[in-house]
Coordinates of C-alpha atoms in Angstrom, one line a residue:
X1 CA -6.4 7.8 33.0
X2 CA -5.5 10.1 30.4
X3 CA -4.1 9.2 26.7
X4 CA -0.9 9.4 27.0
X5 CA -0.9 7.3 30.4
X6 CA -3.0 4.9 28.6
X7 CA -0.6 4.8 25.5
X8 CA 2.6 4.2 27.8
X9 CA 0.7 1.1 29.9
X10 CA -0.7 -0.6 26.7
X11 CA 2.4 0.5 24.8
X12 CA 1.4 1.4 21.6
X13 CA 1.0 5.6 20.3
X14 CA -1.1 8.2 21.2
X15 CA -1.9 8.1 17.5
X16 CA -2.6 4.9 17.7
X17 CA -5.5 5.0 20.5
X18 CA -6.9 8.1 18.6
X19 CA -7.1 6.0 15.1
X20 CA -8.6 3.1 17.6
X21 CA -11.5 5.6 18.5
X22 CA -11.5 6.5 15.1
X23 CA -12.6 3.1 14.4
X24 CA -14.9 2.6 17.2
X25 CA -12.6 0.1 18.6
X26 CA -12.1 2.2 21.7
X27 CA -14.4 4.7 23.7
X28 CA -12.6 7.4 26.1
X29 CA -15.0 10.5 28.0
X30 CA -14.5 13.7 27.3
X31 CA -13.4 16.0 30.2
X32 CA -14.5 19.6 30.7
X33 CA -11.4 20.9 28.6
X34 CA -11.8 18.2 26.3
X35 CA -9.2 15.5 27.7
X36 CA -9.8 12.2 26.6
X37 CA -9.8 9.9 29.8
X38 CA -9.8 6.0 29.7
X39 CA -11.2 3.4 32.3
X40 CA -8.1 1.0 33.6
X41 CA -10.2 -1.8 31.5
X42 CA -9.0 0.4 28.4
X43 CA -5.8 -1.4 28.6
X44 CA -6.4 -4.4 28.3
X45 CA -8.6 -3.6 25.6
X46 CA -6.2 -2.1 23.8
X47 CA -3.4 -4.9 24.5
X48 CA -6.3 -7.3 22.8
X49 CA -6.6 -5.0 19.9
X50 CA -2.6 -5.2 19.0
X51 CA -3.6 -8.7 18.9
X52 CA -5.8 -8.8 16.5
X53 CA -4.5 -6.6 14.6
X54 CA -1.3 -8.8 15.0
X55 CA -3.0 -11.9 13.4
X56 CA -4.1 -9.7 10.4
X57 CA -7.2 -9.0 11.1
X58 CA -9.0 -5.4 9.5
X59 CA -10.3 -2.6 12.2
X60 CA -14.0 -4.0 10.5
X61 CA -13.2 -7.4 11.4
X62 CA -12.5 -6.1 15.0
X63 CA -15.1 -4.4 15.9
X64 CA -17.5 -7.5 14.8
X65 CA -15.4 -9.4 17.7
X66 CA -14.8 -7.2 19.9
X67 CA -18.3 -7.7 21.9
X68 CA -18.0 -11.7 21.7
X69 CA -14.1 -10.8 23.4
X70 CA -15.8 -8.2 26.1
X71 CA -18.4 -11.2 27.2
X72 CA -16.2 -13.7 27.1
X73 CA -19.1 -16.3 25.5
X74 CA -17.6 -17.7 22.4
X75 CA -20.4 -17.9 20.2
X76 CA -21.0 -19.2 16.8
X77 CA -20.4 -16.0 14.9
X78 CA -17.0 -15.5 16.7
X79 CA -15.9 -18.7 15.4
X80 CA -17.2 -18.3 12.2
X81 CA -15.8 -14.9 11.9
X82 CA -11.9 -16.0 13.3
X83 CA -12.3 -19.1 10.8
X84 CA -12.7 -17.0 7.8
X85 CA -9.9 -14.9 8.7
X86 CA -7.8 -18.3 9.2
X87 CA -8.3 -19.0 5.5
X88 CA -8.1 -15.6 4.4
X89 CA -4.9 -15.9 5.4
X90 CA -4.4 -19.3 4.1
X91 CA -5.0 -18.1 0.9
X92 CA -2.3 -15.3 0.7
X93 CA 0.3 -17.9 2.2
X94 CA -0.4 -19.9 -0.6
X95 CA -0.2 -17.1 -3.5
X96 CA 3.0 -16.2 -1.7
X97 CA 4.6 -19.7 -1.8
X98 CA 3.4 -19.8 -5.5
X99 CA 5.1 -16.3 -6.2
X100 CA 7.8 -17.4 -4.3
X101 CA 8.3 -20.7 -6.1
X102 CA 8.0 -19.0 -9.4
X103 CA 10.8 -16.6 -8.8
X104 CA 12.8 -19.2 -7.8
X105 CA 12.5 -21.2 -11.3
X106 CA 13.3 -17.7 -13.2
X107 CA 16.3 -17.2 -10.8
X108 CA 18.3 -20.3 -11.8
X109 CA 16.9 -20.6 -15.8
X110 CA 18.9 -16.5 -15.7
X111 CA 21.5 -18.0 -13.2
X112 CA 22.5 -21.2 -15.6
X113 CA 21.8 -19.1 -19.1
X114 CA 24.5 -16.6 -17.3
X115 CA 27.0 -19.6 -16.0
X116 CA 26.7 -20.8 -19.9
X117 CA 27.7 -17.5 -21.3
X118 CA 23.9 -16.8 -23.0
X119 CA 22.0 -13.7 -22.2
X120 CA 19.1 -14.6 -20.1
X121 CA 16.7 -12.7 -21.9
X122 CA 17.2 -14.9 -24.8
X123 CA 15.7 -17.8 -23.1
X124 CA 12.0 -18.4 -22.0
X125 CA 11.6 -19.9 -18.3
X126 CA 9.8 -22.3 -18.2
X127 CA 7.8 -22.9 -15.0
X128 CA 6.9 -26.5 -14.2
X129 CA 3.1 -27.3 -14.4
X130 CA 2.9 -27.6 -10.5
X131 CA 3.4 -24.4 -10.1
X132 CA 0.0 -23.2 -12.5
X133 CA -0.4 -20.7 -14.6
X134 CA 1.3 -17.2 -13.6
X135 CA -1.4 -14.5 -13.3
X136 CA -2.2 -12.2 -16.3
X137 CA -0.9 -8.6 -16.0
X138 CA -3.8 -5.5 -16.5
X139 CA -4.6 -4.2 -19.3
X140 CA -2.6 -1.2 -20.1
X141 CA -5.2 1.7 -21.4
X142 CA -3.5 4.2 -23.8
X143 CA -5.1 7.7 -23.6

């Protein structure tokens, strides 16, 4: 099938499948004229690749699955691989709560400094020790 066929079926862009070969996440032949043309297999292929893409994983991180996914054998690596993007993602879901919670504490210190009449920039929030240490800006470098 040609790209755009392949691009309505899967439903995602032509750009995207081109950016997937780009990646080495997807193969097509080459016609005579230069047409790209894709096995039916390609769409499911793709369909899996929206999926991992889905759960946040990199193109880099796909193309290490991707051979474990066309087998079908779970092996160790696979597992090892999808485990470290789990707490990858961990991670970030906890810097976000953090940021989140931290934001929260300087909304209501502004919110009751401006119910009591005082400018909120006079006050200093104060961020309760749970919530750790807020991360230091860069350095600013003056030409």
């Amino acid at each position: 099938m040609r790209i755009g066929e392949l691009a309505a079926r899967a439903g995602v862009s032509v750009r995207a499948l081109r950016y997937y070969e780009e990646q080495n996440l997807l193969a097509s032949e080459r016609s005579s004229s230069g047409q790209r043309h894709y096995p039916d297999s390609a769409v499911d292929r793709v369909r899996l690749i929206q999926q991992l893409y889905v759960a946040g994983m990199t193109s880099r991180t796909i193309v290490g699955l991707l051979p474990s996914f066309e087998t079908g054998k779970v092996v160790p690596a696979m597992l090892d691989q999808l485990s470290a993007e789990h707490k990858r993602i961990d991670t970030e879901i906890s810097g976000l709560v953090g940021a989140r919670d931290r934001l929260e504490a300087i909304i209501s210190r502004a919110t009751a400094a401006g119910n009591a009449g005082r400018p909120c920039h006079d006050e200093a929030v104060d961020l309760p020790a749970s919530l750790g240490q807020p991360p230091v800006p860069p350095r600013q470098h003056r030409r």
